[in-house]
CSV table of C-alpha atoms in Angstrom, one decimal:
chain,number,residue,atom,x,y,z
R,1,UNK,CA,27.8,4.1,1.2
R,2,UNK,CA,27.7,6.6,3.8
R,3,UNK,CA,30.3,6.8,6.7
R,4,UNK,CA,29.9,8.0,10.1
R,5,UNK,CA,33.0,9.0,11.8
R,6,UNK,CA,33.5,7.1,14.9
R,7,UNK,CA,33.7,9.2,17.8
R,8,UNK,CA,34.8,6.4,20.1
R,9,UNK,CA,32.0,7.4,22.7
R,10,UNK,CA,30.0,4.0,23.7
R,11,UNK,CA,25.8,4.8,24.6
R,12,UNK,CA,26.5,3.8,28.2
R,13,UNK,CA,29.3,6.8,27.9
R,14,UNK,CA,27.2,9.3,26.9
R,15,UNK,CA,25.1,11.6,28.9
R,16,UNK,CA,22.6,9.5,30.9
R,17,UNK,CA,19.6,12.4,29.4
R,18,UNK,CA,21.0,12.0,25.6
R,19,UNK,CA,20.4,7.8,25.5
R,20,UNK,CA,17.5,7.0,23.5
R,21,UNK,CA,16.2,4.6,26.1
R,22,UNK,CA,16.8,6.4,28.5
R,23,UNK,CA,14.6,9.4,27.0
R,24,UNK,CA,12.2,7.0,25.9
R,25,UNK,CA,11.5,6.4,29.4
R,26,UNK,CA,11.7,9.9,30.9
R,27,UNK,CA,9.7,11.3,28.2
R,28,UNK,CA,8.3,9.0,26.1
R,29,UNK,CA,8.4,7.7,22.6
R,30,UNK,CA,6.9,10.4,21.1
R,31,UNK,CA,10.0,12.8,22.1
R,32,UNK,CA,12.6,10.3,20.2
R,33,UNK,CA,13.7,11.6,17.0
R,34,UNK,CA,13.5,8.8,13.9
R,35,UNK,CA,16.9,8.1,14.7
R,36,UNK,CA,16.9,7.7,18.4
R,37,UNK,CA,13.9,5.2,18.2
R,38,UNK,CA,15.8,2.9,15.7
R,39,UNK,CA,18.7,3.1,18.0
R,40,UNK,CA,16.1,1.6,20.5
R,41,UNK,CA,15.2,-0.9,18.5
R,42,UNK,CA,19.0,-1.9,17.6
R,43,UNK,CA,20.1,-1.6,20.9
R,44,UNK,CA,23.7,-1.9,20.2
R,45,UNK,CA,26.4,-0.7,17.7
R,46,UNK,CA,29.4,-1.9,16.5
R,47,UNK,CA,33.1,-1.5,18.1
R,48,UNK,CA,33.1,1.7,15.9
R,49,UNK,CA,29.7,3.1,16.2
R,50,UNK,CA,27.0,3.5,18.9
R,51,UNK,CA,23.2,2.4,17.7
R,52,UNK,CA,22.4,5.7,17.6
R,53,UNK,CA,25.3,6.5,15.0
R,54,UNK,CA,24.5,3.0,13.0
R,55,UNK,CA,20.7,4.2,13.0
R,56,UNK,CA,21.2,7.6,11.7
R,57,UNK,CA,23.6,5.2,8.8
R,58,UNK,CA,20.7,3.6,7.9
R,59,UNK,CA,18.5,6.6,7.2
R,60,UNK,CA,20.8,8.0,5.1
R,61,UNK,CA,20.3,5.9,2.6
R,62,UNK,CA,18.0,6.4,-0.6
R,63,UNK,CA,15.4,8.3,0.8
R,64,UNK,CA,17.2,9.9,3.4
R,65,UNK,CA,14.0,9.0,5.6
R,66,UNK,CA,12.0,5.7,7.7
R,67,UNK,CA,10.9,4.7,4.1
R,68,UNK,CA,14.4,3.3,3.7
R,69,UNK,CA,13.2,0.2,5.8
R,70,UNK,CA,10.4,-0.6,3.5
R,71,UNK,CA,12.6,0.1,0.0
R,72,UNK,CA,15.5,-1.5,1.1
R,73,UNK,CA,16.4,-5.3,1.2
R,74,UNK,CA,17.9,-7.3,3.6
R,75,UNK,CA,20.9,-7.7,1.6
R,76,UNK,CA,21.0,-4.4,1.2
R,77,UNK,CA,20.5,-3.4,4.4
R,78,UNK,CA,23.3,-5.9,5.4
R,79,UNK,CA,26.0,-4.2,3.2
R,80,UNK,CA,26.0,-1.3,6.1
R,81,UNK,CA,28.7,-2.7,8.7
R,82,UNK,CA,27.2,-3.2,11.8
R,83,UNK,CA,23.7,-4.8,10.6
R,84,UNK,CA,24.1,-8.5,10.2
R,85,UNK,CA,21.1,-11.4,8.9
R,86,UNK,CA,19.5,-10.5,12.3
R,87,UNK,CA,19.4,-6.9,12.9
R,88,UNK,CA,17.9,-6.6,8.7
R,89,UNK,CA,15.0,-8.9,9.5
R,90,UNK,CA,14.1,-6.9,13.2
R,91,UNK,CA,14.3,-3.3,10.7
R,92,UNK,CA,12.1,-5.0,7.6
R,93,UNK,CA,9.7,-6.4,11.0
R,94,UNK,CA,9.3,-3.2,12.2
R,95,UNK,CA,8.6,-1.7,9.0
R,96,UNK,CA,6.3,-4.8,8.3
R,97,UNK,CA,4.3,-4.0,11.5
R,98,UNK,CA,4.4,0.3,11.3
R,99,UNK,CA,2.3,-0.6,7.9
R,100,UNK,CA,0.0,-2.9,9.6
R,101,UNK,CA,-0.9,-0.8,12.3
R,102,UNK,CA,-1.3,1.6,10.0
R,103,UNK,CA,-3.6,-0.2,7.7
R,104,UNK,CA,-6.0,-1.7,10.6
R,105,UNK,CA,-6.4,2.1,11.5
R,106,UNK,CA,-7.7,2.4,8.3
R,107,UNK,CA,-10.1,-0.6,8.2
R,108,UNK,CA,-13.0,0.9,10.3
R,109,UNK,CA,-13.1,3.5,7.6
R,110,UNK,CA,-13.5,1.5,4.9
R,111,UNK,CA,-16.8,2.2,3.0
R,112,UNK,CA,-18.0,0.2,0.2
R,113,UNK,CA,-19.6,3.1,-2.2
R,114,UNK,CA,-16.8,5.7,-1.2
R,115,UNK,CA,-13.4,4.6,-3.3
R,116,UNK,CA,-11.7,6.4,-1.3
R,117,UNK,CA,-11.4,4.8,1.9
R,118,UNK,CA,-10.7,1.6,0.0
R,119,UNK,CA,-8.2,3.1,-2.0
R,120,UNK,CA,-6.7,4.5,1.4
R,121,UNK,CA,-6.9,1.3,2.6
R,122,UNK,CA,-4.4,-0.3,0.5
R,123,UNK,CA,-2.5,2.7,-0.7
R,124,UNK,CA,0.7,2.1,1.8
R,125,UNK,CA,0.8,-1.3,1.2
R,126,UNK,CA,0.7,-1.6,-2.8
R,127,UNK,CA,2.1,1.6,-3.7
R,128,UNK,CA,5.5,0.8,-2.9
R,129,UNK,CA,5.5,-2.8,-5.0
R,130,UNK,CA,7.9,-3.2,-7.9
R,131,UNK,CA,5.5,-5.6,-9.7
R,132,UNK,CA,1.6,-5.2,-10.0
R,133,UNK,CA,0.0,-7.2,-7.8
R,134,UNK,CA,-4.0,-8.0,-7.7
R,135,UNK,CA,-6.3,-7.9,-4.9
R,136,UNK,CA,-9.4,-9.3,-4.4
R,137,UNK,CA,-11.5,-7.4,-2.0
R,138,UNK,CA,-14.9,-9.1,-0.7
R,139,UNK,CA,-17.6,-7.4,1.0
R,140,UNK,CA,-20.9,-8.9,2.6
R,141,UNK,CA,-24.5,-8.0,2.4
R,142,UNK,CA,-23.8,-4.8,4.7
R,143,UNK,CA,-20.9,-3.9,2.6
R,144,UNK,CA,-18.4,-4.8,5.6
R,145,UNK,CA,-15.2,-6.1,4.4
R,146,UNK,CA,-14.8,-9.6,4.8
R,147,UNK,CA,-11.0,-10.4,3.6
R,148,UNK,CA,-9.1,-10.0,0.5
R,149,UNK,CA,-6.7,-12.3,-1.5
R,150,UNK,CA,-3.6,-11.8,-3.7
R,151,UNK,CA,-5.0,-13.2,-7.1
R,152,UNK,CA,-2.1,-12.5,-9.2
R,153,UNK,CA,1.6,-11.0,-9.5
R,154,UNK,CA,2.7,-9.6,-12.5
R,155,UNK,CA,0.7,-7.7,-15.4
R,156,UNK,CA,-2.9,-7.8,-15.3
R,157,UNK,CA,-4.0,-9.1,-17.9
R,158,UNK,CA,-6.6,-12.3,-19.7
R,159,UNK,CA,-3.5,-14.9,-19.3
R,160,UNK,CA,-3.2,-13.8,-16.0
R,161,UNK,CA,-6.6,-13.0,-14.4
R,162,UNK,CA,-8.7,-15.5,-14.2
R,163,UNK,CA,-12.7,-14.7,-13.1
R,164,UNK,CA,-13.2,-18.4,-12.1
R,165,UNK,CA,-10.1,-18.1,-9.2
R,166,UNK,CA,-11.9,-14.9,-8.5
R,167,UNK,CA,-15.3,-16.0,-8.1
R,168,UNK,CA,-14.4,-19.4,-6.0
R,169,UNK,CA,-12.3,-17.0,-3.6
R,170,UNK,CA,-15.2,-14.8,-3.1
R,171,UNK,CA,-18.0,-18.1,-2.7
R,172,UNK,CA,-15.4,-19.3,0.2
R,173,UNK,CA,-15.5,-15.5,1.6
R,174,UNK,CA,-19.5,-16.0,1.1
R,175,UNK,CA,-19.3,-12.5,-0.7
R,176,UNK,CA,-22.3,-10.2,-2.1
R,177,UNK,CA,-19.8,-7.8,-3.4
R,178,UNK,CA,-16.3,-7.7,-4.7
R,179,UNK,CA,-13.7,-4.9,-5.7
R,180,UNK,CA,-10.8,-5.6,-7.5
R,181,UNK,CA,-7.7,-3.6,-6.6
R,182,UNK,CA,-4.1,-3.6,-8.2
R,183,UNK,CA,-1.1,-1.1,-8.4
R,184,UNK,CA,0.9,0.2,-11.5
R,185,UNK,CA,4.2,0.5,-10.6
R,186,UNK,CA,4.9,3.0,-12.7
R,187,UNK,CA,3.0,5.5,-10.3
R,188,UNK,CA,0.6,6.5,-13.1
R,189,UNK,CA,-2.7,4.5,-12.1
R,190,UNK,CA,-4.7,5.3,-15.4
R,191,UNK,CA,-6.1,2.2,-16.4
R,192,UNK,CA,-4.5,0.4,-19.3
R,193,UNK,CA,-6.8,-1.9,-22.1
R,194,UNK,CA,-6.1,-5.2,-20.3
R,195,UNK,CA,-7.4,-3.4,-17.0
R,196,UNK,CA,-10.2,-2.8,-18.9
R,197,UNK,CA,-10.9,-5.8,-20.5
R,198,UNK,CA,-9.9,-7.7,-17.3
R,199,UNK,CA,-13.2,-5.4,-15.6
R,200,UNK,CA,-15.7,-6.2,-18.3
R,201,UNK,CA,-14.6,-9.9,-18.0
R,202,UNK,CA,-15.4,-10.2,-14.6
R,203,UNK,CA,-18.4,-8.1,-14.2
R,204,UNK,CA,-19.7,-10.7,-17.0
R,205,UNK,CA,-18.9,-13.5,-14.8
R,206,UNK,CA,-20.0,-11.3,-11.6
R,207,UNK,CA,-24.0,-10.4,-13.4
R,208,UNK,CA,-24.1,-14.6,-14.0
R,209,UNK,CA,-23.0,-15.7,-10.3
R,210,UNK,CA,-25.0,-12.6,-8.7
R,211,UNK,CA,-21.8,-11.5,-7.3
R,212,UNK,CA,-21.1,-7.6,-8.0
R,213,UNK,CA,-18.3,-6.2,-8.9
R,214,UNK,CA,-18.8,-3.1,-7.2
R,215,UNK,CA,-15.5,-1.3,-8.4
R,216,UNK,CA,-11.9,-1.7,-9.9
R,217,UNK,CA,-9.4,0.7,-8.3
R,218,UNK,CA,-6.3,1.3,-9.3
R,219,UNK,CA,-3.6,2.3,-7.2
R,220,UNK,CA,-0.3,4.6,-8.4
R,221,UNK,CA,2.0,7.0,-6.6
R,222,UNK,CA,-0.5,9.0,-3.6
R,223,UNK,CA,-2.9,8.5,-6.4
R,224,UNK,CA,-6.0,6.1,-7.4
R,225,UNK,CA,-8.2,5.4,-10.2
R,226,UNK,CA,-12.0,4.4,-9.7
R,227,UNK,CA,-13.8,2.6,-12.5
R,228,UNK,CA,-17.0,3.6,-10.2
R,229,UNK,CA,-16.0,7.3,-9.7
R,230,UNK,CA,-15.1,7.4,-13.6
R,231,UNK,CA,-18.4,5.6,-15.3
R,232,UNK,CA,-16.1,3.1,-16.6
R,233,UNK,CA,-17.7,-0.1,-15.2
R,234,UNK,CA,-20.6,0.0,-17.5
């Protein structure tokens, strides 16, 4: 664990231009370094350490970056002195919304025959999970995204996936077409035989119910996988 040594300055005791709320308000946000905007957001330190130092502990953890509040755990987080139960959940909420707002900047991109944009869509939020997870995207008649649904966690795979929890998910959604999307944790999104199987399985299903399965798209590391793109939902 890193340590910061403790200059015994309080925020209040150091220059009124050098506090990050302070410069948060003469300048704006957008002047804060990564660390100053945590401190912000923590708004106080320890007996031994300002917010400002505690924030700068934080990122030098792992990554040495922000993505430490999305890889690291509350419990984790909580080993750090100075960050108790409460000041783990505000980081892991901030983190929570940053990829929110990140992902609703996305949505009015998102393009039904382009897997791109989908892909996009949910890179941030999947690429980052330790276990594969499946989404179920559903689109209606104008190819507008209606909603999705986590249908499994774990290994894709027949024992797993089942095409009839798909199909009643995307008959509640009223959906013409549906994308399935998942994540390899591995980084490496080339599609495995079960994600293969699992495709033909439900584009079966999909051709009886006259519900398309208009894609399956795999997500790795800053990388994706398109049955469309690559001919292999055929």
């Amino acid at each position: 664990m890193g340590k910061i040594m403790n200059t015994h300055i309080t925020m209040k005791e150091m220059p009124e231009s050098e506090q990050p709320l302070e410069k948060c308000f003469r300048y704006g946000a957008q002047m804060l370094s990564d660390a100053e905007l945590l401190a912000v957001i923590l708004r106080s330190g320890t007996r031994d350490v300002t917010a400002l130092q505690l924030a700068q502990l934080i990122l030098s953890q792992r990554d040495r970056n922000l993505l430490n509040l999305n890889y690291m755990h509350p419990e984790e987080m909580q080993k750090i002195p100075g960050i108790g139960r409460v000041k783990a959940a505000q980081l892991k909420c901030i983190a929570e919304l940053a990829g929110r707002i990140a992902k609703t900047s996305r949505f009015q991109n998102i393009i039904l025959n382009e897997p791109a944009s989908i892909a996009d869509y949910y890179m941030e939020s999947l690429r980052h999970e330790a276990k594969e997870k499946l989404l179920l995207a559903m689109f209606d008649a104008k190819c507008s995204l209606l909603g999705d649904e986590v249908i499994s966690v774990g290994t894709v795979t027949h024992s797993l996936v089942s095409p009839r929890e798909i199909f009643l998910k995307a008959l509640e959604y009223q959906a013409v077409h549906i994308v399935l999307v998942h994540n390899h944790p591995s980084g490496d999104p080339s599609p495995s035989e079960a994600d293969r199987n699992v495709t033909r399985r439900v584009m079966e299903s999909g051709a009886i119910l006259g519900i398309a399965l208009a894609d399956h798209i795999i997500i790795g590391d800053n990388r994706y996988i398109s049955f469309r793109e690559n001919d292999l939902l055929g």
